[in-house]
Amino acid sequence: MTLVCSSNLGWLISHSDYTSTIHKNCQEFIDIKTGLFEINAPYVKKNSKRRECTDDIEDTEVNTVQNVYNMIFLEFKEHFKNETFKDNNQNAVILSKYVYEKTSQCSLENIKGMNNGPAVLNVINGSRFLFPENCRFYCKDVLEITENLYDEKFDLILLDPPWWNKYIRRKRKKTSHAYNMMYNSDLKEVQIENLLGENGLVAVWCTNSAQHITALKEDIFPKWGIRFTSKWYWLKVTQKGVPVCNFSNPPGKQPYEQIIFGCHPNRKLACPSNGKMILSVPSALHSHKPPLTELLKIYLPVQPKCLEIFARYLLPNWTSYGNEVLKFQHESLYEIG
């Protein structure tokens, strides 16, 4: 189970445990490579120029998040390890480079499929990919989503957009595994308004950019026909429970990201409470977000229809859509035997 423990402030979840659980009914032994989550100590930041950016969160929000972390850590600290490591997370770094190398060699475009049975391994273009039970996927351009999901309505739509970022854009030139970023105006054109049911909930993974958050609340959400309700914080911690990097004055890098919620104006079900915090040890793979399935189920009807857009992995009972939808289903992430 992904949920380790909970409190009034939020939750501690395990991404690796959840991934292992959903593949237990496969005929072959399948387990996520735990080395991807061996984040044993805060990352040592290499010397670099200070980011020139005025578009960032306010000091007050950083302080609020840090205060919540200080309180929630006291409640959850018994679930973290006590050992001290000084390896700068080398095992996770080496393994992530291996995964990037292997997945970059797989060209998957304009395909779709589903698995109605138990978890299974299938070969596509010479590589094995893992498919959890009762999943459906579309490896296609997100701007064509309504053409492929015509006349379907979903109770939950989760998005993890590749937000435009100048720093990532510069770094992207040095890597082959980087993704194509989107402007806010491009994201606005994804037709969520045609996919969300009347009781629907939308959750968007977001950076700490004030520009992106404001665009979501004031421009993108209204175009999608939804209203802003609340936001949560995902705080990335080491195996010892300390943040993966220091809290810093904006525009410095923060150890957390945000999840922005919106809902259909006719929604009758409860919406997520504001300001909750999720703690988890992150994957060493960029954009390998933890699943939110168990945390969001209390806000959904029985047997909900769930859709993830810009998906990078598959989930049981979900429809997953995006041009990297099978990226983290590749055999290089798993122990198979």
Coordinates of C-alpha atoms in Angstrom, one line a residue:
M1 CA 0.0 0.0 0.0
T2 CA 1.2 3.5 -0.8
L3 CA -0.2 5.0 2.4
V4 CA 2.3 4.6 5.3
C5 CA 0.6 6.8 7.9
S6 CA -1.6 9.9 8.1
S7 CA -2.4 12.9 10.3
N8 CA -4.5 16.0 10.2
L9 CA -1.6 17.7 8.4
G10 CA -1.2 15.2 5.6
W11 CA 0.3 11.8 4.7
L12 CA 3.5 9.8 4.4
I13 CA 3.3 7.6 1.3
S14 CA 5.6 5.0 -0.4
H15 CA 5.8 5.2 -4.2
S16 CA 8.0 2.1 -4.4
D17 CA 5.7 0.0 -2.2
Y18 CA 2.6 0.9 -4.3
T19 CA 4.3 0.1 -7.5
S20 CA 5.3 -3.3 -6.2
T21 CA 1.8 -4.0 -4.9
I22 CA 0.0 -3.4 -8.2
H23 CA 2.2 -5.9 -10.1
K24 CA 2.0 -8.8 -7.6
N25 CA -0.6 -10.7 -9.7
C26 CA 1.7 -10.9 -12.7
Q27 CA 2.7 -14.5 -13.7
E28 CA 6.4 -13.4 -13.5
F29 CA 8.1 -11.9 -10.5
I30 CA 8.0 -8.2 -10.9
D31 CA 9.3 -5.5 -8.5
I32 CA 10.4 -1.9 -8.9
K33 CA 14.2 -1.4 -8.6
T34 CA 14.4 0.0 -5.1
G35 CA 17.7 1.6 -5.9
L36 CA 15.7 4.3 -7.7
F37 CA 14.5 5.4 -4.3
E38 CA 17.8 5.2 -2.5
I39 CA 17.7 9.0 -1.8
N40 CA 19.8 8.7 1.4
A41 CA 20.9 12.2 1.8
P42 CA 20.1 15.7 0.5
Y43 CA 21.5 16.3 -3.0
V44 CA 24.8 18.2 -3.0
K45 CA 24.2 21.2 -5.2
K46 CA 26.9 21.8 -7.8
N47 CA 28.3 25.3 -8.0
S48 CA 26.2 27.3 -10.5
K49 CA 25.0 30.8 -11.3
R50 CA 22.1 32.0 -9.3
R51 CA 18.9 31.6 -11.3
E52 CA 17.8 35.0 -12.6
C53 CA 14.1 34.9 -12.1
T54 CA 11.5 37.1 -10.4
D55 CA 8.6 34.8 -11.1
D56 CA 8.4 32.7 -8.0
I57 CA 6.5 32.0 -4.8
E58 CA 6.6 34.4 -1.9
D59 CA 8.7 34.0 1.2
T60 CA 5.6 33.6 3.4
E61 CA 4.5 30.5 1.5
V62 CA 7.9 28.9 1.8
N63 CA 7.8 29.6 5.6
T64 CA 4.3 28.1 5.8
V65 CA 5.4 24.9 4.1
Q66 CA 8.5 24.6 6.2
N67 CA 6.5 25.1 9.4
V68 CA 4.0 22.4 8.3
Y69 CA 6.9 20.0 7.5
N70 CA 8.5 20.6 10.9
M71 CA 5.2 19.6 12.6
I72 CA 4.4 16.6 10.4
F73 CA 7.9 15.2 10.6
L74 CA 7.6 14.9 14.4
E75 CA 4.4 12.8 13.8
F76 CA 6.0 10.6 11.2
K77 CA 9.7 10.4 12.2
E78 CA 9.5 6.8 13.6
H79 CA 8.8 5.6 10.0
F80 CA 12.1 7.0 8.7
K81 CA 15.6 5.5 8.9
N82 CA 18.2 6.6 11.4
E83 CA 21.3 5.8 9.4
T84 CA 23.5 8.5 8.0
F85 CA 24.7 8.2 4.5
K86 CA 27.4 10.2 2.6
D87 CA 27.2 8.7 -0.8
N88 CA 25.4 11.6 -2.5
N89 CA 22.8 9.1 -3.7
Q90 CA 25.2 7.5 -6.2
N91 CA 23.3 4.3 -6.5
A92 CA 20.1 6.1 -7.5
V93 CA 22.0 8.5 -9.8
I94 CA 23.7 5.6 -11.6
L95 CA 20.5 3.6 -12.0
S96 CA 18.6 6.6 -13.2
K97 CA 21.2 7.2 -16.0
Y98 CA 20.9 3.6 -17.0
V99 CA 17.1 3.9 -17.2
Y100 CA 17.3 7.1 -19.2
E101 CA 19.7 5.4 -21.7
K102 CA 17.5 2.4 -22.2
T103 CA 14.2 4.3 -22.5
S104 CA 15.7 6.8 -24.9
Q105 CA 16.4 4.0 -27.3
C106 CA 12.6 3.1 -27.5
S107 CA 10.6 5.0 -30.1
L108 CA 6.9 4.6 -29.3
E109 CA 4.5 6.8 -31.2
N110 CA 0.8 6.8 -32.1
I111 CA -0.1 3.5 -30.4
K112 CA -2.8 2.6 -28.0
G113 CA -3.9 -0.5 -26.1
M114 CA -5.4 -2.0 -23.0
N115 CA -5.0 -4.8 -20.5
N116 CA -8.2 -6.4 -19.2
G117 CA -6.5 -9.2 -17.3
P118 CA -3.9 -9.5 -14.6
A119 CA -0.6 -7.6 -14.8
V120 CA 1.5 -8.8 -17.8
L121 CA 4.8 -8.2 -19.6
N122 CA 4.5 -7.6 -23.4
V123 CA 7.2 -6.9 -26.0
I124 CA 6.9 -3.7 -28.1
N125 CA 9.6 -2.8 -30.6
G126 CA 12.1 -5.2 -29.0
S127 CA 11.7 -4.1 -25.4
R128 CA 9.5 -5.5 -22.7
F129 CA 6.9 -3.2 -21.0
L130 CA 4.8 -3.9 -17.9
F131 CA 1.1 -3.5 -18.0
P132 CA -0.9 -3.5 -14.8
E133 CA -4.4 -5.0 -14.6
N134 CA -7.4 -3.2 -16.1
C135 CA -5.5 -0.4 -17.7
R136 CA -5.9 1.6 -20.9
F137 CA -3.4 3.8 -22.6
Y138 CA -2.9 6.2 -25.6
C139 CA 0.6 7.1 -26.7
K140 CA -0.5 10.1 -28.6
D141 CA -0.4 13.9 -28.7
V142 CA -2.5 15.4 -25.9
L143 CA -4.0 18.1 -28.1
E144 CA -5.7 15.3 -30.0
I145 CA -7.2 13.8 -26.8
T146 CA -10.9 14.5 -27.5
E147 CA -10.5 12.8 -30.9
N148 CA -9.5 9.5 -29.1
L149 CA -11.7 9.8 -26.0
Y150 CA -14.8 11.1 -27.9
D151 CA -18.0 11.3 -25.8
E152 CA -16.3 10.0 -22.6
K153 CA -16.6 11.7 -19.2
F154 CA -14.2 11.2 -16.2
D155 CA -14.6 11.7 -12.5
L156 CA -11.0 12.5 -12.0
I157 CA -8.5 14.1 -14.4
L158 CA -4.9 14.3 -13.3
L159 CA -2.3 16.3 -15.3
D160 CA 1.4 16.5 -15.0
P161 CA 2.3 19.1 -17.6
P162 CA 5.8 19.7 -18.9
W163 CA 5.8 23.4 -17.8
W164 CA 7.9 25.9 -19.6
N165 CA 11.1 26.5 -17.7
K166 CA 14.1 28.4 -19.0
Y167 CA 16.5 26.5 -16.7
I168 CA 15.2 23.2 -17.9
R169 CA 15.3 24.4 -21.5
R170 CA 19.1 25.1 -21.2
K171 CA 19.7 21.8 -19.5
R172 CA 17.6 20.0 -22.1
K173 CA 20.3 20.6 -24.7
K174 CA 22.7 18.4 -22.8
T175 CA 20.3 15.4 -22.4
S176 CA 18.5 13.0 -24.7
H177 CA 15.8 12.1 -22.2
A178 CA 14.3 15.6 -21.8
Y179 CA 10.6 16.2 -22.7
N180 CA 9.0 18.9 -24.8
M181 CA 7.8 21.8 -22.7
M182 CA 4.5 23.6 -23.1
Y183 CA 3.6 27.2 -22.8
N184 CA 0.6 28.1 -20.6
S185 CA -1.3 28.9 -23.8
D186 CA -0.8 25.4 -25.1
L187 CA -2.0 23.8 -21.9
K188 CA -5.1 25.9 -22.1
E189 CA -6.0 24.3 -25.4
V190 CA -6.2 20.8 -23.9
Q191 CA -10.0 20.3 -23.9
I192 CA -10.6 19.3 -20.3
E193 CA -14.1 20.9 -20.5
N194 CA -15.2 18.1 -22.9
L195 CA -13.8 15.3 -20.7
L196 CA -14.9 16.2 -17.2
G197 CA -18.1 14.8 -15.7
E198 CA -20.5 17.0 -13.7
N199 CA -19.1 15.7 -10.4
G200 CA -15.6 15.8 -11.7
L201 CA -12.3 16.8 -10.0
V202 CA -9.2 18.0 -11.7
A203 CA -5.7 17.8 -10.1
V204 CA -2.7 19.5 -11.7
W205 CA 1.0 19.0 -10.7
C206 CA 2.5 22.4 -10.7
T207 CA 5.9 24.0 -10.2
N208 CA 6.4 26.8 -7.7
S209 CA 6.2 29.4 -10.4
A210 CA 3.7 32.2 -9.5
Q211 CA 3.1 32.7 -13.2
H212 CA 2.0 29.1 -13.7
I213 CA -0.1 29.0 -10.6
T214 CA -1.8 32.3 -11.5
A215 CA -2.4 31.2 -15.1
L216 CA -4.0 28.0 -13.8
K217 CA -6.4 29.8 -11.4
E218 CA -7.3 32.8 -13.5
D219 CA -6.9 31.7 -17.2
I220 CA -6.7 27.9 -17.7
F221 CA -9.2 26.7 -15.2
P222 CA -11.9 29.2 -16.4
K223 CA -11.4 28.1 -20.0
W224 CA -11.8 24.5 -18.8
G225 CA -15.0 25.4 -17.1
I226 CA -13.8 24.6 -13.6
R227 CA -13.2 26.6 -10.4
F228 CA -10.1 26.5 -8.2
T229 CA -10.8 24.7 -4.8
S230 CA -7.5 24.0 -3.0
K231 CA -3.9 23.0 -3.3
W232 CA -1.6 20.5 -1.6
Y233 CA 2.2 20.3 -1.3
W234 CA 4.3 17.3 -2.2
L235 CA 7.5 17.5 -0.1
K236 CA 10.4 15.3 -1.2
V237 CA 12.4 13.8 1.6
T238 CA 15.3 11.4 2.0
Q239 CA 15.1 8.0 3.6
K240 CA 15.9 9.8 6.8
G241 CA 13.0 12.1 6.4
V242 CA 14.8 15.4 5.7
P243 CA 14.1 17.5 2.7
V244 CA 16.1 16.6 -0.4
C245 CA 17.3 20.2 -0.5
N246 CA 17.1 23.2 1.8
F247 CA 14.2 25.5 1.9
S248 CA 15.5 28.7 0.3
N249 CA 14.5 32.3 -0.4
P250 CA 12.8 32.7 -3.8
P251 CA 13.8 32.2 -6.5
G252 CA 15.9 29.4 -5.1
K253 CA 15.0 25.8 -5.6
Q254 CA 12.5 24.3 -3.1
P255 CA 12.1 20.7 -1.9
Y256 CA 8.5 20.6 -2.8
E257 CA 6.0 20.9 -5.6
Q258 CA 2.3 21.8 -5.6
I259 CA -0.9 20.0 -6.6
I260 CA -3.6 22.5 -7.7
F261 CA -7.2 21.3 -7.5
G262 CA -10.2 22.5 -9.4
C263 CA -13.7 21.0 -9.9
H264 CA -16.8 21.2 -12.1
P265 CA -19.1 24.0 -10.9
N266 CA -21.9 21.5 -10.4
R267 CA -19.9 19.1 -8.3
K268 CA -21.8 17.8 -5.2
L269 CA -19.0 15.7 -3.7
A270 CA -16.5 17.1 -1.1
C271 CA -13.3 18.7 -2.5
P272 CA -9.8 18.2 -1.1
S273 CA -9.0 20.3 1.9
N274 CA -6.5 23.1 1.4
G275 CA -2.9 23.1 2.6
K276 CA -2.4 19.3 3.1
M277 CA 1.1 17.9 2.8
I278 CA 2.4 14.7 1.2
L279 CA 5.7 13.4 2.3
S280 CA 7.5 10.7 0.2
V281 CA 11.0 9.6 -0.9
P282 CA 11.0 10.6 -4.6
S283 CA 12.2 8.5 -7.5
A284 CA 15.5 9.5 -8.9
L285 CA 13.8 9.8 -12.3
H286 CA 12.7 13.2 -13.4
S287 CA 8.8 13.6 -13.5
H288 CA 8.3 10.1 -11.9
K289 CA 5.6 11.5 -9.6
P290 CA 4.1 9.4 -6.8
P291 CA 0.6 7.9 -7.4
L292 CA -2.2 9.8 -5.6
T293 CA -4.8 7.0 -6.0
E294 CA -5.4 6.2 -2.4
L295 CA -5.3 9.8 -1.2
L296 CA -8.0 10.9 -3.7
K297 CA -10.4 8.0 -3.5
I298 CA -12.4 9.6 -0.7
Y299 CA -13.3 12.5 -3.0
L300 CA -14.5 10.2 -5.8
P301 CA -17.6 8.0 -6.4
V302 CA -17.4 4.2 -6.2
Q303 CA -15.6 2.7 -9.2
P304 CA -14.6 6.1 -10.6
K305 CA -13.4 6.8 -14.2
C306 CA -9.9 8.2 -13.8
L307 CA -7.8 9.8 -16.5
E308 CA -4.1 10.9 -16.4
I309 CA -2.9 13.3 -19.1
F310 CA 0.8 13.7 -19.7
A311 CA 1.1 10.3 -18.0
R312 CA 4.5 8.6 -17.8
Y313 CA 3.3 5.3 -16.3
L314 CA 0.2 3.2 -16.1
L315 CA -2.2 2.6 -13.2
P316 CA -4.9 -0.1 -12.6
N317 CA -8.4 1.1 -13.5
W318 CA -7.1 4.3 -15.1
T319 CA -6.9 5.6 -18.6
S320 CA -3.4 7.1 -19.3
Y321 CA -2.7 9.5 -22.1
G322 CA 0.4 11.2 -23.5
N323 CA 3.4 10.7 -25.8
E324 CA 5.5 9.3 -22.9
V325 CA 2.8 7.1 -21.5
L326 CA 4.9 3.9 -21.4
K327 CA 8.2 5.5 -20.4
F328 CA 8.3 4.2 -16.8
Q329 CA 6.7 0.9 -17.7
H330 CA 10.0 -0.1 -19.5
E331 CA 11.7 -3.2 -18.2
S332 CA 14.8 -1.2 -17.2
L333 CA 12.9 0.1 -14.1
Y334 CA 12.0 -3.4 -12.8
E335 CA 13.5 -6.6 -11.3
I336 CA 12.1 -9.4 -13.5
G337 CA 12.6 -13.0 -12.8

